Coordinates of C-alpha atoms and ligand atoms in Angstrom, one line a residue:
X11 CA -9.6 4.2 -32.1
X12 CA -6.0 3.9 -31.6
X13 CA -4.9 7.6 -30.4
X14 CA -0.8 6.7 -31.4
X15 CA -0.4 3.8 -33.2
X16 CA 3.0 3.6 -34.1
X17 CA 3.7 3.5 -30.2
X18 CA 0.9 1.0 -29.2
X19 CA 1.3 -1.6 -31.8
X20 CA 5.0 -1.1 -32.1
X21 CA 6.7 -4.5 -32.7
X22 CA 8.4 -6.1 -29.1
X23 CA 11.6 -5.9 -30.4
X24 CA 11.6 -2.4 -30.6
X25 CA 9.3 -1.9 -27.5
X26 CA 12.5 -3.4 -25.9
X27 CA 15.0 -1.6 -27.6
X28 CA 12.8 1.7 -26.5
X29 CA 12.9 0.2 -23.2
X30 CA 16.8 -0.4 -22.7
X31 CA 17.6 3.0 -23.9
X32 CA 15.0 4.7 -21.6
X33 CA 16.1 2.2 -18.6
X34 CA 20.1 4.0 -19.5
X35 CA 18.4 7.3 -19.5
X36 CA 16.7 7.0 -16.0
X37 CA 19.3 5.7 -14.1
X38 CA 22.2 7.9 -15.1
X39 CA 19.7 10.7 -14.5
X40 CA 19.0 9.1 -10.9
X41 CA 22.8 8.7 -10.2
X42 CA 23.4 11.9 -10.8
X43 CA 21.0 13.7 -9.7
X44 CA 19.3 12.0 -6.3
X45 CA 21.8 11.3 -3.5
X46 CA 19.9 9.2 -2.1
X47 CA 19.3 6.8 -4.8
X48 CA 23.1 7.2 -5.5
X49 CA 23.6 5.9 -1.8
X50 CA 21.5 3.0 -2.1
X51 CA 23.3 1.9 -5.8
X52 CA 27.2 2.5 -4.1
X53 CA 26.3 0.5 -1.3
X54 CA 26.1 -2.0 -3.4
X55 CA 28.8 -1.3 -5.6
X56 CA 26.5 -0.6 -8.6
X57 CA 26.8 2.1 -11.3
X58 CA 24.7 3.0 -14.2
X59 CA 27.4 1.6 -16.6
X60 CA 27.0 -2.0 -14.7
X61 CA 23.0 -1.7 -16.6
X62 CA 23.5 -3.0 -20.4
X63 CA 20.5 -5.3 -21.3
X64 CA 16.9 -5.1 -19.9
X65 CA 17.6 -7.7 -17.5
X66 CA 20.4 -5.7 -15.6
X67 CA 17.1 -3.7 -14.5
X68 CA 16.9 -6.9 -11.9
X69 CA 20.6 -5.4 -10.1
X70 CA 19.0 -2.2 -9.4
X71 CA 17.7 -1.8 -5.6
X72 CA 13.6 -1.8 -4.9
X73 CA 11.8 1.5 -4.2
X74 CA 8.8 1.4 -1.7
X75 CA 6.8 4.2 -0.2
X76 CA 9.5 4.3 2.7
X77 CA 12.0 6.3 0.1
X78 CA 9.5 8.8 0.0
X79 CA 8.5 9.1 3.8
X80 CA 12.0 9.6 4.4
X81 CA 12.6 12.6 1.5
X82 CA 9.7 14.1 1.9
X83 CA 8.7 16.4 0.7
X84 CA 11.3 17.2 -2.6
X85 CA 14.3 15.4 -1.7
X86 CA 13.6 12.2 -4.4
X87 CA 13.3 14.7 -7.2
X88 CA 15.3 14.5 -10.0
X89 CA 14.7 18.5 -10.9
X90 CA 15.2 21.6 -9.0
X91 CA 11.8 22.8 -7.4
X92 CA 11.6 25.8 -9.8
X93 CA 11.2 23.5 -12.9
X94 CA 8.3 21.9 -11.9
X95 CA 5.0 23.0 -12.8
X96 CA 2.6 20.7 -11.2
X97 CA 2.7 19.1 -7.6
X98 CA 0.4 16.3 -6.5
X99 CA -0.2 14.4 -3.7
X100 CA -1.9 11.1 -2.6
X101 CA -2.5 10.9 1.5
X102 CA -1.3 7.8 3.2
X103 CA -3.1 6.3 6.0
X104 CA -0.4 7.8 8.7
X105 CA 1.8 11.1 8.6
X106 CA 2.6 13.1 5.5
X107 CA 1.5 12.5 2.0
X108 CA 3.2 11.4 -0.8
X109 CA 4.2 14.2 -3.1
X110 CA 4.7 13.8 -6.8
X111 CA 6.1 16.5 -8.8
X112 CA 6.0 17.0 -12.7
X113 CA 8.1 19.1 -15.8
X114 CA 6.2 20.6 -18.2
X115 CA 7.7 17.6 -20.6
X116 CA 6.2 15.2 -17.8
X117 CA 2.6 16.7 -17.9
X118 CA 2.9 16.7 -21.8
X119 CA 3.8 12.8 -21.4
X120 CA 0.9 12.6 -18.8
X121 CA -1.7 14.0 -21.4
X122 CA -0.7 11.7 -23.8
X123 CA -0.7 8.7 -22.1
X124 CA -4.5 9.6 -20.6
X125 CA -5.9 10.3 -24.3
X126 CA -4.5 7.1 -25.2
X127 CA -6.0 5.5 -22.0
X128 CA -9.4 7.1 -22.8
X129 CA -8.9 6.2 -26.6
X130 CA -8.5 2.3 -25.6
X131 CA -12.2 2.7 -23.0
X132 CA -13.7 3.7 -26.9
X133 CA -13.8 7.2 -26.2
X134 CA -14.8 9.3 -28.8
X135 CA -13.8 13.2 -29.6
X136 CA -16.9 15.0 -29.4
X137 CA -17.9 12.7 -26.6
X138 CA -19.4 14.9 -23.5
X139 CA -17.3 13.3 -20.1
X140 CA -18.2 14.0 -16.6
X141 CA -15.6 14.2 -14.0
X142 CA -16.9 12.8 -10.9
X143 CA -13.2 12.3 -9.2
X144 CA -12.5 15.0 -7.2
X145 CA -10.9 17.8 -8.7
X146 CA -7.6 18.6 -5.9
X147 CA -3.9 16.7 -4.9
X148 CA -5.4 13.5 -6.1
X149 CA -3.9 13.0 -9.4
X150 CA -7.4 11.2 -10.9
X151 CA -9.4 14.3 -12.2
X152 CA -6.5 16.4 -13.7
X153 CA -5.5 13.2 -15.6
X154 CA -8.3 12.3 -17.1
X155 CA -9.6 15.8 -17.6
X156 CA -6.2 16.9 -20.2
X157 CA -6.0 13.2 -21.2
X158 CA -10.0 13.8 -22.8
X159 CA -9.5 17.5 -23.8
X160 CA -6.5 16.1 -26.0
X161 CA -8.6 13.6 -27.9
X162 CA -11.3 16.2 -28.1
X163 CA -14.6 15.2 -25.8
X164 CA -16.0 18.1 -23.4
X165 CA -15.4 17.5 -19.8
X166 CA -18.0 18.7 -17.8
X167 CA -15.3 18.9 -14.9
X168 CA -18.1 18.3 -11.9
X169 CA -16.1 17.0 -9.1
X170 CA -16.6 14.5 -6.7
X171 CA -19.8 14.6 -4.9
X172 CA -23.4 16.3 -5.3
X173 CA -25.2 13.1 -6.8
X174 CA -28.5 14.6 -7.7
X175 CA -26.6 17.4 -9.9
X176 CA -24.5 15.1 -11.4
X177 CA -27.8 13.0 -12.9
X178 CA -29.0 16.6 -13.7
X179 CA -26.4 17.3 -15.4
X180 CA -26.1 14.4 -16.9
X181 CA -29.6 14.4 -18.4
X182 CA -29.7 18.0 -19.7
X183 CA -26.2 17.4 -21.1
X184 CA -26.5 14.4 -22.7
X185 CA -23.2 13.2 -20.6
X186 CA -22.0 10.1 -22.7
X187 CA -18.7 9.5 -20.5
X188 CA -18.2 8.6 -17.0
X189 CA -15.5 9.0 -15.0
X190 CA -15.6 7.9 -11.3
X191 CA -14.9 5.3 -9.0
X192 CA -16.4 2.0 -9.5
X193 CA -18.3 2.8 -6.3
X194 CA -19.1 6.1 -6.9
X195 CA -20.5 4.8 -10.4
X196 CA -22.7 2.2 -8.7
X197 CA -24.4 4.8 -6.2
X198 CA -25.1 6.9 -9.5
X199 CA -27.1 4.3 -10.2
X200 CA -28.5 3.6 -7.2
X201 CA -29.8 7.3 -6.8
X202 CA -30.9 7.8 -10.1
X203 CA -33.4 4.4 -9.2
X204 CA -34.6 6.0 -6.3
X205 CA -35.2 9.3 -8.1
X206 CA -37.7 7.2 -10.5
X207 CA -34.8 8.3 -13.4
X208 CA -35.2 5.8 -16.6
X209 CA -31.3 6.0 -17.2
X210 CA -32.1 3.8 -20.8
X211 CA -34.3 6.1 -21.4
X212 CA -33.2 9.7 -20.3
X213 CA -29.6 9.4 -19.9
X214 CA -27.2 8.9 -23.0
X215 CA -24.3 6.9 -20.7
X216 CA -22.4 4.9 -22.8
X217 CA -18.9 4.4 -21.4
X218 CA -17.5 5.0 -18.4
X219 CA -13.5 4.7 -17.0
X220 CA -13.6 3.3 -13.5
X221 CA -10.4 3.5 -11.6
X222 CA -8.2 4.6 -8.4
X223 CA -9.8 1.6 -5.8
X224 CA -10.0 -2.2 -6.2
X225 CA -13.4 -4.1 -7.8
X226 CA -14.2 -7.2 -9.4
X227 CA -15.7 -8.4 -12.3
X228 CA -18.7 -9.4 -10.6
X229 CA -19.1 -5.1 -9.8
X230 CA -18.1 -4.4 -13.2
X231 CA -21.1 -6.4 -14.6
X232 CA -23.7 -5.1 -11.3
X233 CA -22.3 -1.0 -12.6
X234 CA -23.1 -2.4 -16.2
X235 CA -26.4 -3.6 -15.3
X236 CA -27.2 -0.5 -13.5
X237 CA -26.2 2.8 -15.2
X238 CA -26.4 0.7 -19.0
X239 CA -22.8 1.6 -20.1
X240 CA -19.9 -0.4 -20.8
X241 CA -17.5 -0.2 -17.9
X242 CA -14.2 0.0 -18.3
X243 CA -10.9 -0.1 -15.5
X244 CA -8.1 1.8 -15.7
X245 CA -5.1 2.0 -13.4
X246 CA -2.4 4.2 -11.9
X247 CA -1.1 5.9 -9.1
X248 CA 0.6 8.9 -8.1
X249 CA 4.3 7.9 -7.4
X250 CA 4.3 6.5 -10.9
X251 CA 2.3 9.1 -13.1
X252 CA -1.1 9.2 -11.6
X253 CA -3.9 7.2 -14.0
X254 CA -2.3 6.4 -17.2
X255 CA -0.2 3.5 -16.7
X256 CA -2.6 0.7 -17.8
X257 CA -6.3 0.9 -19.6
X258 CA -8.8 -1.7 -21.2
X259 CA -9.4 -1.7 -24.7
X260 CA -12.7 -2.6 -26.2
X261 CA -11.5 -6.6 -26.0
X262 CA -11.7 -6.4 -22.1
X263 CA -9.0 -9.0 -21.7
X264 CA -6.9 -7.1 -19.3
X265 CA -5.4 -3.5 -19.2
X266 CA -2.6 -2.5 -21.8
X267 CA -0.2 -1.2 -19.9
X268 CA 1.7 1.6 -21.3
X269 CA 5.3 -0.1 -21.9
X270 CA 6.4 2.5 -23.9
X271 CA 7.0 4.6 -20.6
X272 CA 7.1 2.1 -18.1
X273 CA 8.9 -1.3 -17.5
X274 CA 7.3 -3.6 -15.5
X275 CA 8.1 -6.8 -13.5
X276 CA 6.3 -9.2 -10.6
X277 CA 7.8 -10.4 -7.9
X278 CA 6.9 -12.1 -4.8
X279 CA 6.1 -9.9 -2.4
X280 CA 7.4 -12.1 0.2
X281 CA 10.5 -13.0 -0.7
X282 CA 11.3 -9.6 -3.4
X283 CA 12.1 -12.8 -6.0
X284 CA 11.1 -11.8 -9.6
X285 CA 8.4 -14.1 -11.1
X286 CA 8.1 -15.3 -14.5
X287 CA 5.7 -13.5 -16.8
X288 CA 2.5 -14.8 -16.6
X289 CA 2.8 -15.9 -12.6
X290 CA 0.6 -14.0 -10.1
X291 CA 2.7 -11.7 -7.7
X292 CA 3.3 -7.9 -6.8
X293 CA 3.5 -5.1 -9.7
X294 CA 6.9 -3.4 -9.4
X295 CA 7.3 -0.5 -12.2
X296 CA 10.1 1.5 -13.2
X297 CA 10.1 5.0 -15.3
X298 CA 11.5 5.4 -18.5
X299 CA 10.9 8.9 -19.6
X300 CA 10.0 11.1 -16.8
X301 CA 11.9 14.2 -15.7
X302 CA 10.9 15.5 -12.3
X303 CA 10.2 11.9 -10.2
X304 CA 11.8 9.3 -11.9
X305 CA 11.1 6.2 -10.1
X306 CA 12.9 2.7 -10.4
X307 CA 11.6 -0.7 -9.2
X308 CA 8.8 1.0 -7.6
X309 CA 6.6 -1.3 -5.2
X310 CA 3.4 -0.9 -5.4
X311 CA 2.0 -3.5 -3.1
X312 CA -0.6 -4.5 -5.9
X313 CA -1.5 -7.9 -6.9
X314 CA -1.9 -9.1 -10.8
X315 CA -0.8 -11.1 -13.7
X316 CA 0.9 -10.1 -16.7
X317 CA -0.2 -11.5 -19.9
X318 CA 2.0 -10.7 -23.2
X319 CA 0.3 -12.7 -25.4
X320 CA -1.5 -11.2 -28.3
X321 CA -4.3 -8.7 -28.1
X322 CA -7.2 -8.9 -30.8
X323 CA -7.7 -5.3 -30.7
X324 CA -3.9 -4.7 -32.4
X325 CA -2.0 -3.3 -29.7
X326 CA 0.9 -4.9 -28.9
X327 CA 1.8 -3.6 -25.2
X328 CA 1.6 -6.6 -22.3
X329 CA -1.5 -6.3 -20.5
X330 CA -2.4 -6.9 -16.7
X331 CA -5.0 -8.3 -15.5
X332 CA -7.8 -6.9 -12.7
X333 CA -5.6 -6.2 -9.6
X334 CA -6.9 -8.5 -7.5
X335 CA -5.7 -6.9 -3.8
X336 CA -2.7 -5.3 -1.9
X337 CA -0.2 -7.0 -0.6
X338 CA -1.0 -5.6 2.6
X339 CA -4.6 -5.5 1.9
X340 CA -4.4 -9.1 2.8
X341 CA -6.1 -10.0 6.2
X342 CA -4.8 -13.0 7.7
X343 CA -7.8 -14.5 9.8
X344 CA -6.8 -17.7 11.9
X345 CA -3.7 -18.0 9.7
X346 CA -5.6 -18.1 6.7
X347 CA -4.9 -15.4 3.7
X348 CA -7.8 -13.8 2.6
X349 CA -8.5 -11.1 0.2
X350 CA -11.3 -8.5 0.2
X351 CA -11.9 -9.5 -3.4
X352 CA -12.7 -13.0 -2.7
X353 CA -15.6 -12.0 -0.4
X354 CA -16.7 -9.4 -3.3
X355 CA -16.8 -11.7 -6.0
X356 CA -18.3 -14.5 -3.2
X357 CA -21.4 -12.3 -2.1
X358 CA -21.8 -10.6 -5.6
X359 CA -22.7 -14.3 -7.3
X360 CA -25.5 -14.5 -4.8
X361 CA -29.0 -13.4 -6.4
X362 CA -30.6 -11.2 -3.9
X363 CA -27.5 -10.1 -2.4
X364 CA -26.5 -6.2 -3.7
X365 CA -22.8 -5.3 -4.3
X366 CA -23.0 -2.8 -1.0
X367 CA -21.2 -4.5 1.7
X368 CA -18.4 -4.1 4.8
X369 CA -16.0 -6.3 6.1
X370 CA -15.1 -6.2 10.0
X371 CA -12.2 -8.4 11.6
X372 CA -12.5 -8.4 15.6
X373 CA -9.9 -10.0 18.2
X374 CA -12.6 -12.0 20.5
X375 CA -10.8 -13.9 23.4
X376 CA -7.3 -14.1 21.4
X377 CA -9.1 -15.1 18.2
X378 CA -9.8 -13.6 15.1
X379 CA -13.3 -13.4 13.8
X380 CA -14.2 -12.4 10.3
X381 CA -17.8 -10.6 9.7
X382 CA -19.3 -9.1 6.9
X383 CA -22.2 -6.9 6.4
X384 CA -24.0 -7.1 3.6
X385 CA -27.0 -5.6 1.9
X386 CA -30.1 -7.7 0.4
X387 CA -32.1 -6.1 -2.5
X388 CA -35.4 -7.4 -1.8
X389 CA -37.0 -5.1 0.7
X390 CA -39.9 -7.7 1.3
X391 CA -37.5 -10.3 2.9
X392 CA -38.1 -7.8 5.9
X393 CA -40.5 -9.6 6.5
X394 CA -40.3 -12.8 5.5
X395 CA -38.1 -14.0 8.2
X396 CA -37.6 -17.5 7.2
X397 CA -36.4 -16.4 3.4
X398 CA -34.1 -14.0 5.0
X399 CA -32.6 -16.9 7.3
X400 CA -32.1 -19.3 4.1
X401 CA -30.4 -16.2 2.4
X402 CA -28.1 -15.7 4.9
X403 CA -27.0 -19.5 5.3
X404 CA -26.3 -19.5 1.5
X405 CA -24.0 -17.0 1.8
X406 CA -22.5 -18.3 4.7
X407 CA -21.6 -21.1 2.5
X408 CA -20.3 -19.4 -0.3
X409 CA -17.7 -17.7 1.6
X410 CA -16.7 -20.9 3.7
X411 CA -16.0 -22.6 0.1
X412 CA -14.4 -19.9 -1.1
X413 CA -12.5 -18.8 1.6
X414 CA -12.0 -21.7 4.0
X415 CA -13.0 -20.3 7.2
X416 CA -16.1 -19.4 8.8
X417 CA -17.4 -15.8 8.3
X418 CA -20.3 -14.5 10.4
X419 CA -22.8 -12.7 7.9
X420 CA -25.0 -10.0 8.8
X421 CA -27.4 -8.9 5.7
X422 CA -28.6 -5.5 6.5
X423 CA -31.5 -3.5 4.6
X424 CA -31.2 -2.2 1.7
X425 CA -29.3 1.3 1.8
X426 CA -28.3 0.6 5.1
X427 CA -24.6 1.0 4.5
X428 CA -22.8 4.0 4.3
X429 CA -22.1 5.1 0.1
X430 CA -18.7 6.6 -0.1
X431 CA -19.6 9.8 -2.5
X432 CA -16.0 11.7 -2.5
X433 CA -12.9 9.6 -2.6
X434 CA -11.9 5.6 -2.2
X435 CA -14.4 4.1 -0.9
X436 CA -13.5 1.9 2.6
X437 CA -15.0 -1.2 2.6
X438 CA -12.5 -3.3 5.4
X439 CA -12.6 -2.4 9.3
X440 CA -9.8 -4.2 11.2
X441 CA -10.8 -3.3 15.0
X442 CA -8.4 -6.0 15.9
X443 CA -5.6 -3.2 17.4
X444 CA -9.1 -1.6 19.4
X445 CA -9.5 -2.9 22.9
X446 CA -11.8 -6.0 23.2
X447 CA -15.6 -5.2 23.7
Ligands
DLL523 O1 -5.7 6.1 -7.7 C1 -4.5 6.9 -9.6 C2 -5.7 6.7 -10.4 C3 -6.7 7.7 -10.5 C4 -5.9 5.5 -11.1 C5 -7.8 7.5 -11.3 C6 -7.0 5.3 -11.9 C7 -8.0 6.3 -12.0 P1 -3.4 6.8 -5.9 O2 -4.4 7.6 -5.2 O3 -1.9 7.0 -5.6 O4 -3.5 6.9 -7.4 O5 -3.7 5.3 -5.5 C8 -3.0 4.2 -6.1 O6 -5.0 2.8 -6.0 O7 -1.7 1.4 -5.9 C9 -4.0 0.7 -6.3 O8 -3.9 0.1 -5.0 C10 -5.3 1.5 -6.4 N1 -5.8 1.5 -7.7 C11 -5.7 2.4 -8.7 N2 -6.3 2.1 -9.8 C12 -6.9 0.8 -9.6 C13 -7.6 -0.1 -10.3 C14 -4.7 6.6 -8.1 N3 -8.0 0.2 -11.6 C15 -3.6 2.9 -5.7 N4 -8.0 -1.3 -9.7 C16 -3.0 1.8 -6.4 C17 -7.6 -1.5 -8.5 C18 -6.5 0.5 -8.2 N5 -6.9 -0.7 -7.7

């Protein structure tokens, strides 16, 4: 179902023309109304007049995280505090958080873009949707949960957490939507296995929206496998909207992102260079309707590819692919780049190997050394020391042709690794600022 069709399957040329008048819209309102946006364009000598074609968008100044450290907590609001009437929040890994702030026409915009989002996963009304994000300052449950009332499902607004009550719940409510983490949604299945639960059977799971942390393909197919639903991404994040920016459709062949309300480039996150559509690089959005927190060039460190060439499913907004890291996710081992999701999709390919695993980076004697944990599935390789040996060399392998560099692999029990049940899960350990053991 397409929830607003003359938007979503609008022709490009008016997409653009949409775009251009929003692009106008937002930087007059920044000018005028955030000194310290204003600053940044007159240093530069730049003024919202200087911005005539969608192109001009490449003159205006990047915005990173930094700008909002350094005006926290209202200062890079567009609207006086009194006019907003909803404040989220997304905590960094240092200091304060970063706030976001919306208008009542912002949450309105929010809503829609979610039902459209949840619309695109095949998202029925009268579908019953568990909430497994936790309800607070993240911007992930309140997004989802107006974005399903809209289209008309019941949200059973659970929360993050409390595993055995949410299969309960699931079961005696005959849940057909999941919302969660990809992790989250693969230790639902995990638990529901150990609690002798026939999820074909007993559950009626048939789509779930999996967003908020990186995963692969090879963990979309394992959460398939497990919990029997089709699994679908979604992506977001607070400075820009919260979820809602980008969504599968039922063709799986990248996320729709909503262009309608936000124009999007890639650069290189190196060099700040903007990339040609279609080249791999960092995700930099701008705003193009929203009131309180209007945000231009916004860098937001993740890595994808844009693809604007047709969609079978009708909609005509570019799509991007699977993020594929952080810019500063990136570990640089011995000089060599490597991303956590090229160990993920490495170990996942392995049969016997489960999709539960940690990656450690150590300093030993000046050098960096690269280890992962993982789990095996087959509890009888316990003992069957010889299998387990031949298990572990093969996955050695793997990574060394995937990645380049030798990895030390430790495969662990089964269950032995911590499941993150609230939150992002944290799957990288860099102990390389720790002193040396
Ligand atoms: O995670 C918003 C969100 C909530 C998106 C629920 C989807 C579903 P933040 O907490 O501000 O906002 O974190 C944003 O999370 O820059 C990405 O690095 C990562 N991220 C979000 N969605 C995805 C995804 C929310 N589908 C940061 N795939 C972003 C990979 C994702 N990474």
């Amino acid at each position: 179902m397409i929830w607003n069709k003359e938007r979503e399957t609008m022709p490009r040329r008016e997409i653009e023309a949409l775009q251009l008048e929003g692009l106008k819209w937002t930087v007059d309102r920044v000018y005028e109304r955030v000194p310290y946006y204003r600053a940044k364009m007159d240093a530069i000598g730049l003024k919202p007049k200087h911005i005539r074609t969608l192109k001009d968008v490449q003159l205006l100044p990047y915005m990173t995280k930094q700008d909002f450290r350094d005006n926290y907590p209202f200062h890079n609001f567009a609207v006086p505090k009194e006019e907003l009437v909803r404040i989220h929040a997304s905590s960094g890994t240092t200091g304060k958080p970063t706030v976001v702030g919306y208008t009542r026409n912002d949450l309105e915009m929010w809503t829609e873009l979610m039902a459209r989002i949840v619309c695109q996963a095949g998202v029925m009304p009268g579908d019953t949707a568990q909430i497994a994000f936790s309800y607070g300052l993240f911007t992930g449950a309140f997004g989802l949960h107006y974005g399903l009332e809209r289209v008309g499902c019941g949200v059973v607004p659970i929360g993050g957490g409390n595993t055995e009550k949410q299969l309960m719940l699931m079961e005696d409510f005959g849940t057909t939507v999941l919302i969660a983490t990809p992790s989250y949604a693969l230790y639902l299945g995990e638990r529901a296995q150990e609690l002798g639960i026939d999820i074909e059977k007993r559950l009626k799971l048939r789509v779930g929206l999996f967003g908020s942390e990186p995963w692969t393909e090879e963990m979309r197919r394992a959460i398939e496998n497990s919990l029997h639903i089709k699994a679908t991404d979604n992506y977001g994040m607070s400075e820009l909207i919260g979820p809602g920016v980008a969504g599968d459709c039922e063709e799986f062949c990248g996320m729709h992102i909503a262009e309608d309300h936000f124009l999007v480039e890639t650069i290189d996150s190196e060099s700040g260079e903007v990339l040609p559509v279609g080249s791999e690089g960092e995700l930099v959005f701008t705003s193009l309707d929203k009131e309180a927190l209007p945000v231009i060039r916004y860098r937001t460190r993740d890595i994808s590819v844009i693809d604007d060439t047709p969609c079978a499913c009708g909609r005509t907004h570019a799509r991007m692919r699977k993020i594929s890291g952080r810019a500063d996710d990136m570990l640089i081992i011995r000089g060599v780049n490597v991303f956590p999701s090229q160990i993920e999709s490495a170990l996942l390919g392995i049969s016997g190997i489960g999709p539960h695993y940690q990656i450690h980076v150590y300093r030993r004697n000046h050098l960096d050394d690269l280890e992962v944990l993982v789990e095996f599935t087959d509890d009888t390789l316990l003992d069957n020391y010889k299998k387990l040996m031949a298990l572990t060399e093969h996955a050695r392998e793997k990574l060394y042709n995937t990645l380049g560099i030798h990895v030390k692999v430790r495969l662990v029990e089964p269950h032995s690794i911590e499941r993150t049940q609230i939150g992002k899960a944290k799957r990288v350990f860099d102990h390389r600022n720790e002193p040396e053991q």
